[in-house]
């Protein structure tokens, strides 16, 4: 299957700071990438759809000014959690789609 | 509303036995279904997919069955191994051509040695 990477794998930051998470499709070009959030023992919650060269489409209830998404190339999308607070602590997972969605390994964010 | 659910939150099987994980979906417009495996602390891993024009598809040790009449999807794992222990999610593409997936709540598979 296709390979998707995420960086960093885990990050700890202070409340009020911003954190950037990168998602890369390593062996295929993805015009569409997706960002999910997952709480412990829960299913994946779609946050937004990231389209190369255009604005991201956010799901209802997801603050676009809080979670900034940039999809600058066919192999890279970034999610920036701005002014992070402890309630933003979660497991963030991206996926890249070439019809089937392939997922990255996830990023564990802990906001102190 | 759209939803994908699984019948059992946890399934415990003996090593070597076959496992069957079930999933019910509600959107009759869905025409693409995927099973993912997620190990603790990792991202979901693609296992197998099936389109609505098929009712069965086989992979290596896994088989997916689709019953569109009752909107039911199942994943069968043959000769279950300890490495199969994980959470399994079914996903459907729902209506529209957005590329989005709707995930079920997940079934935890525990393999007893």
Short mmCIF file of C-alpha atoms in Angstrom, two decimals:
data_model
loop_
_atom_site.label_atom_id
_atom_site.label_comp_id
_atom_site.label_asym_id
_atom_site.label_seq_id
_atom_site.Cartn_x
_atom_site.Cartn_y
_atom_site.Cartn_z
CA UNK A 1 0.00 0.00 0.00
CA UNK A 2 0.89 3.66 -0.25
CA UNK A 3 3.10 5.24 2.40
CA UNK A 4 2.10 8.34 4.32
CA UNK A 5 4.35 9.94 6.91
CA UNK A 6 3.67 12.42 9.68
CA UNK A 7 6.03 14.62 11.63
CA UNK A 8 6.43 14.95 14.51
CA UNK A 9 5.20 11.68 15.98
CA UNK A 10 4.63 13.34 19.32
CA UNK A 11 4.91 16.86 20.65
CA UNK A 12 4.52 18.53 24.02
CA UNK A 13 3.95 22.26 24.09
CA UNK A 14 2.94 25.01 26.46
CA UNK A 15 -0.54 26.45 26.42
CA UNK A 16 -0.77 29.41 24.04
CA UNK A 17 1.87 28.24 21.60
CA UNK A 18 1.27 27.00 18.06
CA UNK A 19 2.17 23.57 16.76
CA UNK A 20 2.63 22.50 13.15
CA UNK A 21 2.12 18.92 12.02
CA UNK A 22 3.28 17.76 8.59
CA UNK A 23 1.71 15.04 6.49
CA UNK A 24 3.51 13.67 3.44
CA UNK A 25 2.55 11.11 0.83
CA UNK A 26 5.86 9.45 0.02
CA UNK A 27 5.18 7.39 -3.07
CA UNK A 28 2.19 8.96 -4.75
CA UNK A 29 0.71 12.35 -5.43
CA UNK A 30 -2.36 13.20 -3.40
CA UNK A 31 -4.62 15.97 -4.56
CA UNK A 32 -6.71 15.37 -1.46
CA UNK A 33 -5.60 14.81 2.10
CA UNK A 34 -7.73 14.51 5.20
CA UNK A 35 -7.10 15.45 8.82
CA UNK A 36 -8.66 13.49 11.66
CA UNK A 37 -8.67 13.71 15.39
CA UNK A 38 -9.02 10.68 17.63
CA UNK A 39 -9.73 10.52 21.35
CA UNK A 40 -8.77 7.48 23.44
CA UNK A 41 -10.83 4.39 22.65
CA UNK A 42 -12.90 6.35 20.13
CA UNK A 43 -13.30 6.33 16.40
CA UNK A 44 -11.74 8.81 14.00
CA UNK A 45 -13.37 12.21 13.72
CA UNK A 46 -12.87 13.99 10.42
CA UNK A 47 -11.74 17.57 10.93
CA UNK A 48 -11.17 18.82 7.40
CA UNK A 49 -10.50 17.96 3.79
CA UNK A 50 -7.34 19.47 2.39
CA UNK A 51 -7.18 20.10 -1.35
CA UNK A 52 -3.95 20.97 -3.12
CA UNK A 53 -3.90 24.59 -4.20
CA UNK A 54 -7.20 25.56 -2.61
CA UNK A 55 -8.72 26.24 0.77
CA UNK A 56 -9.50 23.40 3.08
CA UNK A 57 -13.07 22.33 3.72
CA UNK A 58 -13.80 22.07 7.43
CA UNK A 59 -16.35 19.83 9.09
CA UNK A 60 -19.11 21.36 11.15
CA UNK A 61 -17.89 22.45 14.55
CA UNK A 62 -14.21 22.61 13.61
CA UNK A 63 -12.74 26.10 13.95
CA UNK A 64 -10.83 26.98 10.80
CA UNK A 65 -8.92 29.78 12.54
CA UNK A 66 -7.86 27.36 15.25
CA UNK A 67 -6.77 24.56 12.97
CA UNK A 68 -4.98 26.05 9.97
CA UNK A 69 -4.48 23.73 7.03
CA UNK A 70 -2.15 24.30 4.11
CA UNK A 71 -1.80 21.96 1.15
CA UNK A 72 1.01 23.57 -0.79
CA UNK A 73 2.00 20.61 -2.95
CA UNK A 74 0.71 17.24 -4.09
CA UNK A 75 2.74 15.49 -1.42
CA UNK A 76 2.52 17.78 1.60
CA UNK A 77 -0.25 19.08 3.82
CA UNK A 78 0.26 20.82 7.15
CA UNK A 79 -2.03 21.29 10.13
CA UNK A 80 -1.21 24.11 12.52
CA UNK A 81 -2.91 24.14 15.90
CA UNK A 82 -2.85 27.81 16.84
CA UNK A 83 -2.79 29.05 20.42
CA UNK A 84 -3.05 25.51 21.69
CA UNK A 85 -4.87 24.75 24.92
CA UNK A 86 -5.01 21.58 27.01
CA UNK A 87 -8.33 20.59 25.42
CA UNK A 88 -6.52 20.41 22.06
CA UNK A 89 -4.46 17.51 23.39
CA UNK A 90 -5.29 14.55 21.18
CA UNK A 91 -4.06 12.11 18.54
CA UNK A 92 -4.06 13.78 15.12
CA UNK A 93 -3.97 11.58 12.04
CA UNK A 94 -3.77 12.51 8.39
CA UNK A 95 -4.62 10.47 5.34
CA UNK A 96 -3.78 10.85 1.68
CA UNK A 97 -6.10 9.68 -1.01
CA UNK A 98 -5.48 8.16 -4.40
CA UNK A 99 -9.04 6.81 -4.31
CA UNK A 100 -8.34 4.74 -1.23
CA UNK A 101 -7.34 6.63 1.90
CA UNK A 102 -3.96 5.69 3.37
CA UNK A 103 -3.19 6.92 6.83
CA UNK A 104 -0.14 8.37 8.46
CA UNK A 105 1.17 7.05 11.78
CA UNK A 106 -0.42 9.87 13.77
CA UNK A 107 0.88 12.70 15.95
CA UNK A 108 0.31 12.71 19.69
CA UNK A 109 -0.13 16.29 20.92
CA UNK A 110 0.01 17.14 24.60
CA UNK A 111 -0.63 20.72 25.61
CA UNK A 112 0.43 21.62 29.14
CA UNK B 1 -28.26 10.46 9.67
CA UNK B 2 -25.36 8.61 8.21
CA UNK B 3 -23.65 6.20 10.52
CA UNK B 4 -21.57 3.10 10.41
CA UNK B 5 -21.55 0.89 13.44
CA UNK B 6 -20.22 -2.39 14.62
CA UNK B 7 -22.19 -4.97 16.49
CA UNK B 8 -19.62 -5.83 19.17
CA UNK B 9 -17.12 -3.51 20.82
CA UNK B 10 -14.80 -6.38 21.78
CA UNK B 11 -14.21 -9.79 20.25
CA UNK B 12 -12.03 -12.36 21.96
CA UNK B 13 -10.80 -15.40 20.01
CA UNK B 14 -8.36 -18.22 20.51
CA UNK B 15 -5.16 -18.17 18.49
CA UNK B 16 -5.64 -20.25 15.38
CA UNK B 17 -9.40 -19.81 15.25
CA UNK B 18 -11.19 -17.78 12.60
CA UNK B 19 -12.47 -14.31 13.52
CA UNK B 20 -15.53 -12.57 12.15
CA UNK B 21 -15.98 -8.86 12.73
CA UNK B 22 -19.28 -7.35 11.72
CA UNK B 23 -20.36 -3.91 10.62
CA UNK B 24 -23.73 -2.38 9.79
CA UNK B 25 -24.04 0.68 7.61
CA UNK B 26 -27.03 2.91 7.10
CA UNK B 27 -26.37 4.81 3.87
CA UNK B 28 -27.67 2.80 0.93
CA UNK B 29 -25.87 5.22 -1.41
CA UNK B 30 -22.45 4.02 -0.21
CA UNK B 31 -20.69 2.08 -2.92
CA UNK B 32 -17.21 1.66 -1.48
CA UNK B 33 -16.23 0.05 1.80
CA UNK B 34 -12.91 -0.38 3.55
CA UNK B 35 -11.63 -2.26 6.56
CA UNK B 36 -8.79 -0.75 8.58
CA UNK B 37 -6.70 -2.19 11.40
CA UNK B 38 -5.39 0.14 14.08
CA UNK B 39 -2.79 -0.93 16.60
CA UNK B 40 -2.32 1.03 19.78
CA UNK B 41 -0.64 4.39 19.20
CA UNK B 42 -0.54 4.00 15.42
CA UNK B 43 -2.53 5.19 12.44
CA UNK B 44 -5.13 2.96 10.75
CA UNK B 45 -3.70 0.44 8.30
CA UNK B 46 -5.58 -0.49 5.14
CA UNK B 47 -6.60 -4.15 5.12
CA UNK B 48 -9.04 -4.71 2.30
CA UNK B 49 -11.74 -2.89 0.37
CA UNK B 50 -14.79 -3.84 -1.64
CA UNK B 51 -17.09 -2.08 -4.05
CA UNK B 52 -20.83 -2.46 -4.09
CA UNK B 53 -20.81 -4.40 -7.36
CA UNK B 54 -19.18 -7.29 -5.48
CA UNK B 55 -20.36 -9.35 -2.52
CA UNK B 56 -17.08 -11.00 -1.61
CA UNK B 57 -13.41 -10.21 -1.89
CA UNK B 58 -10.46 -12.18 -0.60
CA UNK B 59 -7.02 -11.12 0.45
CA UNK B 60 -4.25 -12.83 2.31
CA UNK B 61 -5.97 -14.53 5.29
CA UNK B 62 -8.80 -11.99 5.13
CA UNK B 63 -12.15 -11.99 3.39
CA UNK B 64 -14.67 -9.19 3.22
CA UNK B 65 -18.33 -9.95 2.65
CA UNK B 66 -20.89 -7.37 1.63
CA UNK B 67 -24.64 -7.87 1.92
CA UNK B 68 -26.31 -4.84 0.39
CA UNK B 69 -29.80 -6.14 1.10
CA UNK B 70 -29.33 -5.79 4.84
CA UNK B 71 -26.50 -3.24 4.66
CA UNK B 72 -24.04 -5.50 6.39
CA UNK B 73 -20.30 -5.81 6.01
CA UNK B 74 -18.06 -8.38 7.64
CA UNK B 75 -14.35 -9.08 7.90
CA UNK B 76 -13.21 -12.65 8.29
CA UNK B 77 -9.69 -13.38 9.47
CA UNK B 78 -8.49 -16.94 9.03
CA UNK B 79 -6.19 -18.61 11.54
CA UNK B 80 -6.08 -15.58 13.82
CA UNK B 81 -2.65 -14.75 15.17
CA UNK B 82 -1.53 -12.66 18.19
CA UNK B 83 -0.37 -9.99 15.75
CA UNK B 84 -3.97 -9.56 14.62
CA UNK B 85 -4.86 -8.06 18.00
CA UNK B 86 -5.96 -4.49 17.28
CA UNK B 87 -9.02 -2.31 16.78
CA UNK B 88 -10.77 -2.88 13.46
CA UNK B 89 -12.78 -0.13 11.79
CA UNK B 90 -15.12 -0.39 8.86
CA UNK B 91 -15.60 2.70 6.72
CA UNK B 92 -17.98 3.66 3.93
CA UNK B 93 -17.84 6.47 1.41
CA UNK B 94 -21.41 7.69 1.95
CA UNK B 95 -23.29 9.71 -0.62
CA UNK B 96 -21.70 12.29 -2.89
CA UNK B 97 -18.27 12.16 -4.46
CA UNK B 98 -16.33 13.94 -1.72
CA UNK B 99 -13.76 11.25 -1.04
CA UNK B 100 -14.70 11.40 2.63
CA UNK B 101 -15.08 8.24 4.67
CA UNK B 102 -17.54 7.55 7.46
CA UNK B 103 -16.03 5.37 10.16
CA UNK B 104 -17.69 2.92 12.47
CA UNK B 105 -16.97 2.84 16.19
CA UNK B 106 -14.47 0.02 16.00
CA UNK B 107 -14.21 -3.53 17.32
CA UNK B 108 -11.33 -4.54 19.52
CA UNK B 109 -10.01 -7.98 18.60
CA UNK B 110 -8.23 -9.81 21.40
CA UNK B 111 -6.34 -12.98 20.49
CA UNK B 112 -5.77 -15.41 23.33
CA UNK B 113 -2.67 -17.61 23.10
#
